[in-house]
Short mmCIF file of C-alpha atoms in Angstrom, two decimals:
data_model
loop_
_atom_site.label_atom_id
_atom_site.label_comp_id
_atom_site.label_asym_id
_atom_site.label_seq_id
_atom_site.Cartn_x
_atom_site.Cartn_y
_atom_site.Cartn_z
CA UNK A 16 113.34 56.69 145.07
CA UNK A 17 114.02 53.18 144.15
CA UNK A 18 116.08 52.65 141.23
CA UNK A 19 117.19 49.78 138.90
CA UNK A 20 119.98 49.95 136.66
CA UNK A 21 120.18 47.65 133.55
CA UNK A 22 122.96 47.04 130.95
CA UNK A 23 125.24 44.05 129.74
CA UNK A 24 128.55 43.35 131.96
CA UNK A 25 130.99 46.10 131.45
CA UNK A 26 128.53 49.06 130.38
CA UNK A 27 129.14 50.96 133.84
CA UNK A 28 126.10 50.10 135.74
CA UNK A 29 128.71 50.00 139.28
CA UNK A 30 130.41 53.00 138.53
CA UNK A 31 127.21 55.36 137.72
CA UNK A 32 125.87 53.36 140.96
CA UNK A 33 128.34 54.70 142.86
CA UNK A 34 127.94 58.36 141.57
CA UNK A 35 123.97 57.83 142.32
CA UNK A 36 124.53 56.42 146.19
CA UNK A 37 126.53 60.22 146.61
CA UNK A 38 123.96 62.27 144.80
CA UNK A 39 121.02 60.82 146.11
CA UNK A 40 122.03 59.85 149.31
CA UNK A 41 120.93 56.00 149.02
CA UNK A 42 122.32 52.93 149.02
CA UNK A 43 123.50 50.73 145.68
CA UNK A 44 122.76 47.11 146.02
CA UNK A 45 125.30 45.34 143.73
CA UNK A 46 124.61 41.83 143.16
CA UNK A 47 127.96 41.14 141.48
CA UNK A 48 129.82 42.28 144.61
CA UNK A 49 127.72 40.47 146.89
CA UNK A 50 127.94 37.43 144.71
CA UNK A 51 131.77 38.02 144.69
CA UNK A 52 131.59 38.39 148.46
CA UNK A 53 129.55 35.07 149.06
CA UNK A 54 132.21 33.14 146.73
CA UNK A 55 135.23 34.73 148.93
CA UNK A 56 133.53 33.26 152.28
CA UNK A 57 133.78 30.14 151.02
CA UNK A 58 130.07 29.32 152.27
CA UNK A 59 128.10 26.91 150.62
CA UNK A 60 125.87 29.30 148.47
CA UNK A 61 129.39 31.16 147.74
CA UNK A 62 130.25 27.81 146.43
CA UNK A 63 127.11 27.42 144.32
CA UNK A 64 127.62 31.03 142.93
CA UNK A 65 131.26 30.64 141.73
CA UNK A 66 130.45 27.52 139.44
CA UNK A 67 127.75 29.67 137.68
CA UNK A 68 129.82 32.66 137.32
CA UNK A 69 133.10 30.98 136.42
CA UNK A 70 131.15 29.69 133.61
CA UNK A 71 130.01 33.01 132.43
CA UNK A 72 126.12 31.95 133.66
CA UNK A 73 123.36 33.72 135.17
CA UNK A 74 123.41 32.58 138.84
CA UNK A 75 119.87 31.08 139.27
CA UNK A 76 116.79 33.20 140.59
CA UNK A 77 116.73 31.60 143.86
CA UNK A 78 120.29 32.33 144.93
CA UNK A 79 120.19 35.92 143.57
CA UNK A 80 116.58 36.67 145.32
CA UNK A 81 117.56 35.03 148.60
CA UNK A 82 120.53 37.25 148.84
CA UNK A 83 118.90 40.44 147.44
CA UNK A 84 115.94 39.69 150.23
CA UNK A 85 118.26 39.93 153.16
CA UNK A 86 119.97 43.12 151.84
CA UNK A 87 116.94 45.16 151.24
CA UNK A 88 115.61 44.31 154.61
CA UNK A 89 118.63 46.26 156.40
CA UNK A 90 117.54 49.61 158.04
CA UNK A 91 119.88 51.71 155.38
CA UNK A 92 117.26 50.76 152.33
CA UNK A 93 114.24 52.40 154.10
CA UNK A 94 114.42 55.47 152.28
CA UNK A 95 115.36 54.26 148.75
CA UNK A 96 118.05 52.09 146.98
CA UNK A 97 119.72 51.57 143.53
CA UNK A 98 119.61 47.68 142.48
CA UNK A 99 122.66 47.04 140.15
CA UNK A 100 122.83 43.52 138.63
CA UNK A 101 118.87 42.46 139.41
CA UNK A 102 116.67 41.69 137.76
CA UNK A 103 118.27 40.08 135.17
CA UNK A 104 115.26 37.89 133.84
CA UNK A 105 111.59 38.54 133.45
CA UNK A 106 111.04 36.17 136.21
CA UNK A 107 113.13 38.21 138.47
CA UNK A 108 110.96 41.16 137.68
CA UNK A 109 107.96 39.56 138.27
CA UNK A 110 109.09 38.26 141.67
CA UNK A 111 110.09 41.69 142.88
CA UNK A 112 106.33 42.86 141.80
CA UNK A 113 104.92 40.20 143.46
CA UNK A 114 106.84 41.11 146.62
CA UNK A 115 105.61 45.10 146.27
CA UNK A 116 108.94 46.29 146.01
CA UNK A 117 107.95 49.57 144.57
CA UNK A 118 110.29 50.58 141.43
CA UNK A 119 110.50 54.30 140.25
CA UNK A 120 112.62 54.54 137.49
CA UNK A 121 114.56 51.89 135.48
CA UNK A 122 117.49 53.36 133.67
CA UNK A 123 119.30 50.96 130.64
CA UNK A 124 122.90 52.21 130.00
CA UNK A 125 123.05 51.35 126.16
CA UNK A 126 126.59 50.39 124.80
CA UNK A 127 127.73 48.08 121.49
CA UNK A 128 129.00 44.82 122.62
CA UNK A 129 132.49 45.30 120.78
CA UNK A 130 133.07 48.47 123.09
CA UNK A 131 132.49 46.31 126.17
CA UNK A 132 134.57 43.26 125.05
CA UNK A 133 137.17 45.79 124.73
CA UNK A 134 136.70 47.54 128.28
CA UNK A 135 136.50 43.92 130.03
CA UNK A 136 139.16 42.26 128.24
CA UNK A 137 141.51 44.92 128.97
CA UNK A 138 141.44 44.36 132.92
CA UNK A 139 144.11 43.24 134.99
CA UNK A 140 144.07 42.65 138.76
CA UNK A 141 147.06 42.33 140.87
CA UNK A 142 147.69 38.55 141.92
CA UNK A 143 148.60 40.06 145.28
CA UNK A 144 147.14 43.28 146.73
CA UNK A 145 144.10 43.27 144.32
CA UNK A 146 144.71 46.64 142.31
CA UNK A 147 142.68 47.04 139.40
CA UNK A 148 144.32 48.29 136.10
CA UNK A 149 143.44 48.50 132.03
CA UNK A 150 145.76 47.99 129.38
CA UNK A 151 144.46 51.14 128.04
CA UNK A 152 142.48 53.28 130.01
CA UNK A 153 144.64 53.00 133.24
CA UNK A 154 147.66 50.89 132.12
CA UNK A 155 150.21 49.92 135.18
CA UNK A 156 153.98 51.63 134.52
CA UNK A 157 155.52 48.44 134.08
CA UNK A 158 153.32 46.19 131.73
CA UNK A 159 152.26 43.47 133.76
CA UNK A 160 153.76 44.40 137.13
CA UNK A 161 151.43 46.17 139.82
CA UNK A 162 152.75 49.89 140.82
CA UNK A 163 151.55 49.27 144.48
CA UNK A 164 153.09 46.20 145.63
CA UNK A 165 155.53 44.74 142.18
CA UNK A 166 152.98 41.85 142.17
CA UNK A 167 152.28 40.14 138.81
CA UNK A 168 149.06 41.06 136.87
CA UNK A 169 146.48 38.76 135.97
CA UNK A 170 143.13 38.47 133.72
CA UNK A 171 140.31 37.39 136.31
CA UNK A 172 138.27 34.30 134.63
CA UNK A 173 135.12 36.42 133.91
CA UNK A 174 137.00 38.84 132.17
CA UNK A 175 138.73 36.22 129.36
CA UNK A 176 137.24 36.75 126.19
CA UNK A 177 135.43 33.83 125.70
CA UNK A 178 133.76 34.29 129.06
CA UNK A 179 132.94 37.62 128.09
CA UNK A 180 131.30 36.97 124.64
CA UNK A 181 129.55 34.24 126.55
CA UNK A 182 128.00 36.63 129.60
CA UNK A 183 127.05 39.01 126.38
CA UNK A 184 124.92 36.41 124.78
CA UNK A 185 123.38 35.43 127.91
CA UNK A 186 122.41 39.30 128.63
CA UNK A 187 121.03 39.33 125.47
CA UNK A 188 119.06 36.19 125.70
CA UNK A 189 117.83 36.96 129.15
CA UNK A 190 117.75 40.41 130.16
CA UNK A 191 117.03 42.55 127.23
CA UNK A 192 113.29 41.45 127.55
CA UNK A 193 113.32 43.23 130.78
CA UNK A 194 113.31 46.76 128.92
CA UNK A 195 109.88 45.75 127.04
CA UNK A 196 108.64 44.71 130.58
CA UNK A 197 109.28 47.86 132.23
CA UNK A 198 108.65 50.12 129.07
CA UNK A 199 104.99 48.96 129.37
CA UNK A 200 104.66 50.62 132.78
CA UNK A 201 106.52 54.01 131.48
CA UNK A 202 109.38 53.22 133.78
CA UNK A 203 111.98 52.57 131.37
CA UNK A 204 114.90 55.39 130.68
CA UNK A 205 117.43 54.92 128.15
CA UNK A 206 120.71 56.17 128.51
CA UNK A 207 123.70 55.95 126.15
CA UNK A 208 126.66 54.45 128.17
CA UNK A 209 129.38 55.23 125.08
CA UNK A 210 130.38 58.72 126.61
CA UNK A 211 132.13 59.68 129.47
CA UNK A 212 131.59 59.18 132.86
CA UNK A 213 130.28 62.53 133.79
CA UNK A 214 127.86 62.80 130.59
CA UNK A 215 126.24 59.61 131.52
CA UNK A 216 125.48 60.46 134.88
CA UNK A 217 124.02 63.90 133.86
CA UNK A 218 121.87 62.19 131.27
CA UNK A 219 120.82 59.29 134.21
CA UNK A 220 120.01 62.23 136.64
CA UNK A 221 117.92 64.19 133.75
CA UNK A 222 116.23 60.65 133.05
CA UNK A 223 114.87 60.24 136.55
CA UNK A 224 114.07 64.08 137.30
CA UNK A 225 116.60 64.53 139.64
CA UNK A 226 118.54 67.73 140.03
CA UNK A 227 121.69 68.00 137.98
#
């Protein structure tokens, strides 16, 4: 089963993708993770990606699709995959279709912008060991200090309020048109993301016709 997960940054796509990996036994292809890995590698591609992501902008199609093309060619995708973070634009969706990439269901996780902003701006990451926290949902025992190594907790640049708001603007401008595109082919499934992780997972499985 080939799936696409749509949703604004912070809507929970990554979390739901992980649950679907276990349930459906197919890999999730997270472009966000792949783009961050490219940046950490310090390659020329990674440097280009960093420029766009630090500004809260969408990475150009040629960079995204180049990374995705390498990934879907790997053997573990032969029985299906979950696309998380791509396509983000109508042009990307059309390229996927043109390349003969079959998509069975497109799940859009819907959630209000103010809820997303609260989720993302509350994130904190340890500058030393990388452990993640949230000031409301998963706070550290001592404010600003990592429980694991005692390092200082910092706000990633892409979680800063101004960057989050810009990312949401870009999403609404460029990505929501995909819902209309996939609705026309009968592949779109709408699921509420403003509920428990378990509830959202159950609704997704029901929407795609999988056993709950």
